[in-house]
Amino acid sequence: MDSCVTPLRHGGLSLVQTTDFIYPLVDDPYMMGKIACANVLSDLYAMGVTDCDNMLMLLAVSIKMTERERDVVIPLIMRGFKDSAMEAGTSVNGGQTVVNPWCTIGGIASTVCQPNEYIVPDNAVVGDVLVLTKPLGTQVAVNAHQWLDIAERWNRIKLVVSEEDVRKAYQRAMDSMARLNRIAARLMHKYNAHGATDVTGFGLLGHAQTLAKHQKNEVSFVIHNLPVIAKMAAVAKACGNMFQLLQGHSAETSGGLLICLPREQAAAYCKDIEKQEGYQAWIIGIVEKGSRTARIIDKPRVIEVPTKEKEGELW
Amino acid sequence: MDSCVTPLRHGGLSLVQTTDFIYPLVDDPYMMGKIACANVLSDLYAMGVTDCDNMLMLLAVSIKMTERERDVVIPLIMRGFKDSAMEAGTSVNGGQTVVNPWCTIGGIASTVCQPNEYIVPDNAVVGDVLVLTKPLGTQVAVNAHQWLDIAERWNRIKLVVSEEDVRKAYQRAMDSMARLNRIAARLMHKYNAHGATDVTGFGLLGHAQTLAKHQKNEVSFVIHNLPVIAKMAAVAKACGNMFQLLQGHSAETSGGLLICLPREQAAAYCKDIEKQEGYQAWIIGIVEKGSRTARIIDKPRVIEVPTKEKEGELW
């Protein structure tokens, strides 16, 4: 499970909590703070928890940063983190800051709730479908963006992608990583989800396999569709598959929820999330009878997710 | 406050939680795990909380360790951490492990409790006394022990201390850092403590000042006695006061609780803790009328704490 659930001594309540930290991957410190916060909260949301009672922040400031760099960057990271927590209806009280060779940003999210407030992710049944709430390809986009300044790398991908494409994909990735999975979690209750996980470091398939392994029923997950930030599938291919994106192994940061939903509810789930947030979700696979494994079919359909699907305040 | 207290949506309950992590400072990985766990829990104990509902572990494995070193050292650290959690009547469910240039070990301790289960540390009154439950000097002892292998350093202190003294002080420090402040916390309730903090990175005086600053009443703390692991005051002096031990600034790891107790209860508190644990606690100062500050008197009495005060299983 993405979060740990501890039964408490008081009135049938449970403590649901999670911790995570990540290394900086975008060059905007404020957005980095937001992404780190969304990434921590995502583990709660994967359990269907929608309200976080408290967050702690963990921050390691790099010893390689100058004092001036620290003074500018760290408050921005912290502000991003706190703003994201506020957007999630919670706040940051406590934490620890240290210096370290590598900058790391993360935290702890905790909530105390009744059993009906979280969804144990072990209840998939044959006939369910799999829904994904954010596109894949954040790691590819972040790397491609760095390569704009590294001629040798850029030469490997410039035949399949323009500088403009990469900048847009990077913006889309940053926006996606900073987006909370909170509404996705809320709708899990409304549409009777049978379980979910969030897609992060182990890639879509890695997390799908972990989710499959923990099912009560003898089921397997088969993934047919891969929604990917526009052009990033081509970039991944041009790199000789170093990302293993289409094999499902490319790491994501603060990725979407992968949710098992009753077949007849899934379309409504996707429509509802799009209505509320302006972002698409996709039915990407099915739940079959099987031995608790997950796989991607031989030639999955790649869905190119436009980089300007939502006009508005962000870009 | 050492822990953060969040009122919950359920029946008058609060979430009390804390996070901390430290860098390795002893060469025994199992003891290092125990110390890291005791250090995290200590922030709860400082609030008078005696029962921890759950712990998460945070571990950063150094990229400079060989695979073989990792395979040997990391399981021992984790076992020490878990054994300490078990000793504290809790368990470790969840956490995160990453690689990083520097090895770090820490975690999160959380509990959900009623208002009478924790003691807000702001209630000191004139006439209270200050009790300390562990000796000072852990940092000095750990450093002196490292200097056994550094001739240049050792030469600076060998006139005031023998190799045997240093080894004993190091053992005593390790034992002290791994010891839980749990019974100290439990007895805070029995003897009506008015507030406490734990002594860690900012040294005795730093933490005393923070505690003083947050008092409701106009009080100040005056410290007369400094219990120090045997010979470590002399070592600190021989180093030209680089540690600032007798000035109250030497960092401690997993130090004791500094507790404000009613004068007439303090001796009983000390006697009780010694009876239960076999370790001394000391009355080290008084609470006067004042402007919420703390100070150590000009020539404090140094109490040499024997390195073999408790015979038994440990050494």
XYZ file of C-alpha atoms in Angstrom:
630
model
C 0.000 0.000 0.000
C 1.146 3.507 -0.666
C 0.412 4.646 2.869
C 0.688 2.870 6.137
C -2.490 2.331 8.140
C -2.214 1.954 11.902
C -5.267 1.112 14.004
C -5.461 3.479 16.960
C -6.481 3.043 20.555
C -9.373 5.432 20.058
C -12.853 4.738 18.705
C -12.210 2.688 15.569
C -9.913 5.326 14.100
C -6.818 4.692 12.050
C -3.686 6.718 11.439
C -2.898 6.817 7.729
C 0.484 8.256 6.906
C 3.229 8.348 4.371
C 6.630 9.872 3.805
C 8.511 10.636 0.635
C 11.263 12.899 -0.572
C 12.689 13.662 -3.969
C 15.632 15.395 -5.591
C 15.134 18.646 -7.516
C 14.130 18.020 -11.109
C 12.784 21.339 -12.364
C 14.589 24.656 -12.352
C 11.781 26.666 -10.771
C 12.152 26.403 -6.970
C 8.562 27.429 -6.266
C 7.213 24.754 -8.601
C 9.698 22.298 -7.105
C 8.156 22.886 -3.690
C 4.671 22.351 -5.077
C 5.722 19.150 -6.817
C 7.382 17.782 -3.685
C 4.240 18.443 -1.658
C 1.901 16.956 -4.280
C 4.200 13.952 -4.433
C 3.980 13.333 -0.678
C 0.203 13.791 -0.579
C -0.257 11.502 -3.562
C 0.319 8.416 -1.412
C -2.611 9.392 0.786
C -4.786 10.102 -2.235
C -3.968 6.682 -3.677
C -5.677 5.244 -0.594
C -8.777 7.316 -1.274
C -7.960 9.637 1.626
C -9.018 13.163 0.710
C -8.238 15.118 3.877
C -4.758 15.373 5.303
C -4.595 16.423 8.962
C -0.985 17.564 9.050
C 2.195 17.709 7.039
C 5.817 17.879 8.129
C 8.441 19.160 5.730
C 11.857 17.565 5.242
C 14.427 19.723 3.550
C 18.089 19.101 2.902
C 19.901 22.167 1.632
C 22.916 21.445 -0.515
C 26.299 22.325 0.971
C 27.278 23.309 -2.566
C 24.825 26.200 -2.705
C 26.195 29.638 -1.907
C 24.596 31.552 0.922
C 22.958 33.829 -1.610
C 21.583 30.871 -3.549
C 20.175 29.428 -0.358
C 18.577 32.716 0.637
C 16.786 32.958 -2.701
C 15.967 29.340 -3.460
C 14.994 27.805 -0.120
C 12.199 30.275 0.787
C 10.724 29.747 -2.682
C 10.768 25.968 -2.291
C 9.153 26.277 1.124
C 6.521 28.648 -0.172
C 5.656 26.283 -3.013
C 5.396 23.402 -0.584
C 3.169 25.348 1.798
C 0.965 26.752 -0.958
C 0.390 23.271 -2.274
C -0.486 22.057 1.240
C -2.947 24.927 1.559
C -4.478 24.049 -1.800
C -4.911 20.548 -0.379
C -6.757 21.970 2.630
C -4.003 21.119 5.076
C -0.954 22.858 6.515
C 2.677 22.268 7.327
C 3.461 22.196 11.039
C 6.885 20.866 11.844
C 9.690 19.203 10.004
C 13.435 19.314 9.783
C 16.012 21.151 7.707
C 19.620 20.020 7.383
C 22.540 20.558 5.054
C 23.641 17.736 2.849
C 25.639 17.352 -0.362
C 22.426 16.755 -2.298
C 19.345 18.918 -2.040
C 16.288 16.861 -1.120
C 12.698 17.958 -0.584
C 9.960 15.907 0.935
C 7.735 15.443 3.873
C 5.243 13.440 5.814
C 1.481 13.480 5.389
C -0.735 12.094 8.127
C -4.421 11.767 8.645
C -6.598 10.161 11.260
C -9.781 8.746 9.848
C -12.570 6.250 10.038
C -12.475 3.034 7.991
C -14.885 4.390 5.380
C -12.547 7.287 4.619
C -9.836 5.139 3.020
C -9.953 2.400 0.413
C -7.728 -0.627 0.952
C -6.356 -1.325 -2.538
C -7.004 -5.069 -2.692
C -10.477 -5.427 -4.064
C -10.137 -5.548 -7.884
C -12.527 -7.982 -9.578
C -12.529 -9.560 -13.026
C -14.251 -7.152 -15.378
C -12.926 -3.986 -13.715
C -11.085 -1.500 -15.850
C -7.933 0.481 -15.113
C -8.033 4.258 -15.203
C -4.980 6.549 -15.200
C -5.426 10.187 -14.176
C -2.213 11.810 -15.449
C -0.159 11.260 -18.603
C 3.157 9.416 -18.540
C 6.461 10.902 -19.667
C 7.382 13.398 -16.933
C 10.908 12.026 -16.645
C 11.406 12.068 -20.419
C 10.176 15.660 -20.613
C 12.392 16.833 -17.763
C 15.440 15.179 -19.289
C 14.721 16.409 -22.809
C 14.458 19.911 -21.400
C 17.892 19.619 -19.797
C 19.295 18.380 -23.093
C 18.407 21.637 -24.812
C 21.711 22.820 -23.348
C 23.735 19.678 -24.023
C 24.530 19.522 -27.737
C 25.565 15.891 -27.762
C 22.276 14.814 -26.179
C 20.150 17.208 -28.138
C 21.552 15.876 -31.402
C 20.095 12.478 -30.573
C 16.531 13.731 -30.361
C 16.345 16.854 -32.523
C 15.119 14.882 -35.528
C 11.930 13.871 -33.759
C 11.179 16.952 -31.681
C 11.491 20.727 -31.865
C 12.774 22.998 -29.114
C 9.245 24.396 -28.847
C 7.822 20.873 -28.403
C 10.278 20.209 -25.592
C 9.525 23.454 -23.796
C 5.811 22.768 -23.980
C 6.249 19.190 -22.811
C 8.355 20.390 -19.896
C 5.685 22.920 -18.903
C 3.014 20.255 -19.190
C 5.102 17.853 -17.074
C 5.730 20.498 -14.405
C 2.048 21.374 -14.302
C 1.096 17.706 -14.111
C 3.551 16.933 -11.304
C 2.344 19.902 -9.258
C -1.307 18.917 -9.669
C -2.871 17.255 -6.653
C -4.531 13.857 -6.989
C -7.119 15.020 -4.490
C -10.145 15.187 -6.765
C -9.086 11.874 -8.274
C -9.195 10.475 -4.733
C -12.553 12.009 -3.927
C -14.094 10.539 -7.066
C -12.791 7.087 -6.143
C -15.469 7.030 -3.445
C -18.213 8.373 -5.707
C -17.540 5.734 -8.373
C -16.813 2.827 -6.037
C -13.152 2.240 -6.841
C -11.803 -1.166 -5.875
C -8.295 0.110 -5.183
C -5.588 2.371 -6.539
C -1.917 3.237 -6.451
C 0.025 6.266 -7.581
C 2.545 6.055 -10.381
C 5.994 7.206 -9.312
C 9.552 5.872 -9.301
C 8.876 2.343 -10.495
C 6.950 3.458 -13.578
C 3.443 2.497 -14.634
C 4.118 -1.220 -14.916
C 6.112 -1.454 -11.696
C 3.311 0.070 -9.683
C 0.652 -1.920 -11.572
C 2.508 -5.123 -10.684
C 2.713 -4.196 -7.018
C -0.990 -3.384 -6.979
C -1.837 -6.666 -8.756
C 0.259 -8.682 -6.307
C -1.771 -7.488 -3.349
C -5.241 -8.296 -4.685
C -7.506 -10.632 -2.728
C -9.021 -12.074 -5.898
C -7.115 -14.023 -8.556
C -6.832 -11.222 -11.066
C -4.304 -9.780 -13.475
C -3.988 -6.369 -15.047
C -3.581 -5.938 -18.792
C -2.679 -2.485 -20.069
C -3.562 -1.543 -23.666
C -3.176 2.221 -23.802
C -0.347 4.532 -22.802
C -1.258 8.219 -22.530
C 2.017 10.092 -22.945
C 2.809 13.810 -22.967
C 2.913 14.817 -26.657
C 6.128 13.875 -28.529
C 7.690 12.237 -25.501
C 7.086 8.731 -26.825
C 9.076 9.687 -29.924
C 11.831 11.184 -27.784
C 11.983 8.039 -25.674
C 12.256 5.892 -28.809
C 14.968 8.117 -30.274
C 17.049 7.532 -27.148
C 17.216 3.818 -27.810
C 14.697 3.209 -25.078
C 16.954 4.293 -22.235
C 13.792 5.379 -20.458
C 11.835 2.166 -21.114
C 8.796 4.401 -21.375
C 6.663 2.183 -23.624
C 7.703 -0.840 -21.583
C 6.158 0.878 -18.557
C 9.373 1.351 -16.619
C 10.039 5.067 -16.999
C 10.009 6.709 -13.573
C 7.374 9.350 -12.971
C 7.398 11.985 -10.258
C 4.078 12.825 -8.658
C 2.311 10.786 -11.342
C -1.375 10.026 -11.633
C -3.508 7.516 -9.810
C -3.926 4.095 -11.400
C -7.391 3.032 -10.304
C -9.400 -0.201 -10.537
C -12.980 0.814 -11.246
C -16.129 -1.127 -12.053
C -16.405 -1.130 -15.848
C -19.759 0.641 -15.881
C -18.464 3.494 -13.704
C -15.151 4.210 -15.368
C -16.382 6.432 -18.195
C -18.376 8.514 -15.731
C -15.304 8.787 -13.497
C -13.216 10.117 -16.394
C -15.944 12.527 -17.477
C -16.384 13.837 -13.941
C -12.684 14.474 -13.335
C -12.423 16.297 -16.668
C -15.436 18.412 -15.803
C -14.039 19.356 -12.396
C -10.393 19.853 -13.288
C -10.191 20.350 -17.015
C -7.798 17.435 -17.376
C -8.421 14.149 -19.110
C -8.212 10.737 -17.482
C -7.962 7.557 -19.553
C -9.162 3.972 -19.441
C -5.869 2.199 -20.075
C -6.534 -1.466 -19.369
C -8.664 -4.241 -17.958
C -8.732 -6.635 -15.054
C -8.750 -10.299 -16.126
C -8.692 -13.577 -14.279
C -5.039 -14.306 -13.498
C -2.260 -14.852 -11.021
C -1.867 -11.332 -9.634
C 0.500 -9.979 -12.273
C 0.411 -6.990 -14.615
C 1.565 -6.589 -18.199
C 1.454 -4.199 -21.123
C 0.266 -5.739 -24.407
C 2.694 -6.164 -27.272
C 1.878 -3.027 -29.230
C 0.098 -0.692 -26.879
C -1.711 2.286 -28.304
C 0.147 5.481 -27.476
C -2.230 8.358 -26.787
C -0.499 11.665 -27.498
C -1.621 13.987 -24.729
C -1.664 17.577 -25.998
C 0.566 20.022 -24.143
C -2.120 22.683 -24.209
C -5.157 20.706 -23.216
C -6.141 23.314 -20.667
C -6.013 26.990 -21.525
C -5.846 29.334 -18.642
C -4.037 30.601 -15.642
C -0.992 28.391 -15.811
C 0.316 28.915 -19.299
C 7.662 22.491 21.289
C 9.564 19.368 20.378
C 6.572 17.787 18.681
C 3.787 19.251 16.647
C 0.243 18.914 17.990
C -2.640 18.966 15.529
C -6.247 18.938 16.725
C -8.188 16.287 14.827
C -11.705 16.149 13.491
C -12.516 13.282 15.829
C -13.620 13.387 19.450
C -11.189 15.813 21.051
C -8.167 13.860 19.868
C -4.857 15.338 18.755
C -2.153 14.073 16.459
C 1.246 14.512 18.083
C 4.158 13.896 15.779
C 7.785 14.624 15.157
C 10.513 13.906 12.672
C 14.260 13.866 13.040
C 17.285 12.368 11.382
C 20.954 12.263 12.248
C 24.297 11.347 10.737
C 26.197 8.277 11.954
C 28.320 9.013 15.003
C 29.192 5.614 16.474
C 30.923 2.761 14.693
C 28.448 0.064 15.708
C 25.616 0.045 13.124
C 23.163 -1.768 15.397
C 23.674 0.774 18.178
C 23.455 3.539 15.579
C 19.978 2.299 14.637
C 18.923 2.223 18.278
C 20.257 5.729 18.869
C 18.475 7.106 15.791
C 15.189 5.612 16.958
C 15.583 6.815 20.558
C 16.434 10.247 19.167
C 13.207 10.431 17.127
C 11.028 9.189 19.976
C 12.643 11.603 22.396
C 10.652 14.520 20.967
C 7.406 12.743 21.844
C 8.673 11.878 25.317
C 9.580 15.512 25.909
C 5.866 16.262 25.525
C 5.029 13.657 28.151
C 3.683 11.298 25.495
C 4.518 7.734 26.495
C 2.878 5.687 23.754
C 3.835 6.038 20.124
C 1.278 4.679 17.664
C 3.526 4.323 14.649
C 6.999 5.040 13.349
C 8.283 5.514 9.831
C 11.978 5.055 9.087
C 14.010 7.370 6.856
C 17.289 5.977 5.644
C 19.807 7.421 3.226
C 22.489 4.938 2.268
C 25.806 6.491 1.283
C 26.786 6.180 -2.363
C 30.347 5.810 -1.086
C 29.638 2.492 0.615
C 30.521 -0.640 -1.320
C 27.744 -3.113 -2.020
C 29.237 -5.436 0.577
C 29.356 -2.663 3.168
C 25.715 -1.862 2.484
C 24.694 -5.501 2.773
C 26.318 -5.771 6.189
C 25.688 -2.357 7.693
C 22.176 -1.409 6.568
C 20.342 -4.476 7.943
C 22.082 -3.931 11.282
C 21.030 -0.277 11.413
C 17.463 -1.252 10.556
C 17.438 -4.005 13.163
C 18.688 -1.598 15.828
C 16.020 0.917 14.864
C 13.255 -1.680 14.948
C 14.434 -3.238 18.210
C 14.421 0.174 19.839
C 10.899 0.812 18.514
C 9.798 -2.520 19.941
C 11.363 -1.654 23.286
C 9.277 1.530 23.138
C 6.119 -0.527 22.615
C 5.629 0.629 19.044
C 6.632 -0.575 15.599
C 7.991 0.676 12.312
C 5.522 0.542 9.447
C 6.595 2.453 6.403
C 9.358 4.831 5.501
C 11.730 5.525 2.682
C 15.234 4.492 1.723
C 17.352 6.378 -0.799
C 21.016 6.704 -1.722
C 22.817 9.919 -0.945
C 26.420 11.034 -0.501
C 25.957 11.133 3.259
C 24.406 8.353 5.281
C 21.463 9.618 7.347
C 19.182 7.741 9.712
C 15.955 9.009 11.164
C 12.252 8.720 11.152
C 8.859 9.952 12.151
C 7.021 9.176 15.370
C 3.283 9.780 15.596
C 0.663 9.282 18.195
C -2.999 10.139 18.498
C -4.013 10.982 22.011
C -6.319 12.817 24.350
C -5.314 16.166 25.872
C -4.379 14.592 29.206
C -1.823 12.348 27.535
C 0.563 15.139 26.601
C 2.001 18.045 28.588
C 2.258 21.404 26.843
C 5.661 22.698 27.976
C 4.659 26.212 28.991
C 3.632 25.968 32.603
C 6.807 26.540 34.670
C 6.266 28.589 37.840
C 8.653 30.440 40.108
C 10.003 27.950 42.639
C 10.088 24.996 40.244
C 13.367 23.164 39.830
C 15.010 21.830 36.689
C 15.800 18.139 36.395
C 18.038 16.555 33.749
C 17.718 12.824 33.078
C 20.922 12.034 31.168
C 24.486 13.295 31.537
C 25.993 15.778 29.097
C 29.111 15.129 27.048
C 28.011 12.646 24.384
C 29.567 14.696 21.587
C 32.815 15.122 23.490
C 32.993 11.382 24.194
C 32.276 10.431 20.573
C 34.930 12.833 19.304
C 37.523 11.814 21.883
C 36.989 8.207 20.836
C 37.670 9.071 17.209
C 40.817 10.891 18.257
C 42.330 7.691 19.646
C 43.328 7.090 16.013
C 44.409 10.652 15.200
C 47.784 11.314 16.867
C 47.649 15.078 16.466
C 44.280 15.285 18.202
C 45.068 12.687 20.806
C 48.173 14.584 21.848
C 45.976 17.509 22.849
C 43.970 15.519 25.372
C 46.211 12.651 26.513
C 47.460 14.608 29.510
C 43.982 14.745 31.041
C 42.529 11.397 30.029
C 43.630 7.795 29.460
C 42.683 5.595 26.540
C 40.696 3.461 28.982
C 38.809 6.540 30.218
C 37.889 7.450 26.650
C 36.700 3.958 25.781
C 34.540 3.867 28.890
C 33.143 7.332 28.222
C 32.336 6.323 24.652
C 30.504 3.204 25.854
C 28.647 5.274 28.421
C 27.704 7.844 25.770
C 26.510 5.146 23.361
C 24.452 3.517 26.084
C 23.008 6.865 27.111
C 22.072 7.864 23.558
C 20.354 4.526 22.931
C 18.348 4.751 26.155
C 14.722 5.757 25.729
C 13.335 8.752 27.592
C 10.094 6.825 27.975
C 10.146 6.241 31.734
C 11.279 9.834 32.177
C 8.148 10.838 30.246
C 5.861 8.563 32.238
C 7.130 9.969 35.517
C 6.461 13.516 34.285
C 2.757 12.749 34.771
C 3.221 11.075 38.147
C 5.163 14.042 39.545
C 3.161 16.804 37.865
C 5.811 18.210 35.541
C 5.155 21.722 34.270
C 6.912 21.148 30.959
C 10.016 19.653 29.404
C 12.260 19.571 26.368
C 14.893 17.136 25.202
C 18.521 18.144 24.964
C 19.928 17.640 21.470
C 21.739 19.675 18.826
C 21.561 23.093 20.474
C 23.079 21.888 23.751
C 21.672 22.199 27.257
C 21.536 25.984 27.299
C 20.113 26.321 23.792
C 17.212 24.056 24.597
C 16.744 25.609 28.049
C 16.483 29.035 26.396
C 13.893 27.835 23.906
C 11.878 26.263 26.694
C 12.117 29.440 28.793
C 10.999 31.605 25.888
C 7.734 29.720 25.550
C 6.595 29.920 29.165
C 3.255 31.525 30.002
C 4.579 32.934 33.279
C 7.377 35.473 33.636
C 10.098 33.058 34.615
C 13.765 32.422 33.955
C 15.871 29.305 34.276
C 19.148 29.321 36.202
C 21.385 26.287 35.917
C 23.889 25.539 38.718
C 24.985 21.950 38.077
C 26.315 20.224 34.979
C 26.313 16.419 35.141
C 28.923 15.310 32.603
C 30.165 11.854 31.599
C 33.325 11.246 33.659
C 36.475 13.010 32.397
C 34.690 14.661 29.497
C 34.656 18.074 31.167
C 38.448 17.848 31.391
C 38.681 16.769 27.761
C 36.456 19.652 26.707
C 38.667 22.101 28.633
C 41.857 20.646 27.159
C 40.480 21.339 23.683
C 40.330 25.048 24.362
C 36.590 24.882 24.719
C 35.914 24.029 21.096
C 32.885 22.121 22.384
C 31.593 24.912 24.665
C 30.491 22.119 26.977
C 30.571 24.044 30.251
C 28.959 27.021 28.529
C 26.017 24.716 27.692
C 26.478 24.756 23.935
C 27.920 21.313 23.235
C 25.535 19.383 20.997
C 24.062 16.209 22.395
C 22.476 13.391 20.432
C 19.452 11.710 21.980
C 20.110 13.579 25.223
C 18.045 13.572 28.368
C 14.852 15.394 29.204
C 15.165 18.791 30.879
C 12.058 18.992 33.043
C 10.415 21.733 35.116
C 9.092 20.076 38.255
C 7.503 21.389 41.433
C 10.326 21.689 43.963
C 8.762 19.267 46.418
C 8.372 16.557 43.771
C 11.768 16.704 42.095
C 13.724 14.555 44.525
C 11.038 11.871 44.376
C 11.138 12.034 40.584
C 14.900 11.456 40.573
C 14.655 8.642 43.084
C 11.880 6.942 41.132
C 13.691 7.035 37.808
C 16.830 5.635 39.434
C 14.827 2.856 41.052
C 13.157 1.917 37.761
C 16.087 2.274 35.394
C 19.250 2.186 37.469
C 20.319 5.577 36.123
C 20.639 8.818 38.028
C 18.791 12.018 37.220
C 19.925 15.359 38.631
C 18.410 18.565 39.907
C 20.466 21.063 37.921
C 18.779 24.417 38.396
C 15.877 26.542 39.496
C 13.049 28.593 38.048
C 13.141 32.233 39.124
C 11.066 35.266 38.293
C 12.416 36.668 35.043
C 12.002 37.532 31.409
C 11.845 34.071 29.874
C 15.565 33.491 29.481
C 17.968 30.793 30.651
C 21.557 30.983 31.889
C 24.267 28.932 33.504
C 25.847 30.495 36.612
C 29.428 31.689 36.495
C 31.143 28.656 37.991
C 28.709 25.780 37.717
C 29.396 22.627 39.683
C 30.482 19.836 37.366
C 29.128 16.464 38.468
C 31.381 13.678 37.198
C 29.001 10.916 36.132
C 30.693 7.540 36.542
C 31.059 5.474 33.400
C 30.065 2.290 35.204
C 27.092 3.468 37.171
C 25.049 0.495 36.034
C 26.564 -2.959 35.977
C 24.898 -5.442 33.742
C 23.977 -6.592 30.322
C 25.493 -3.768 28.340
C 29.076 -3.654 29.515
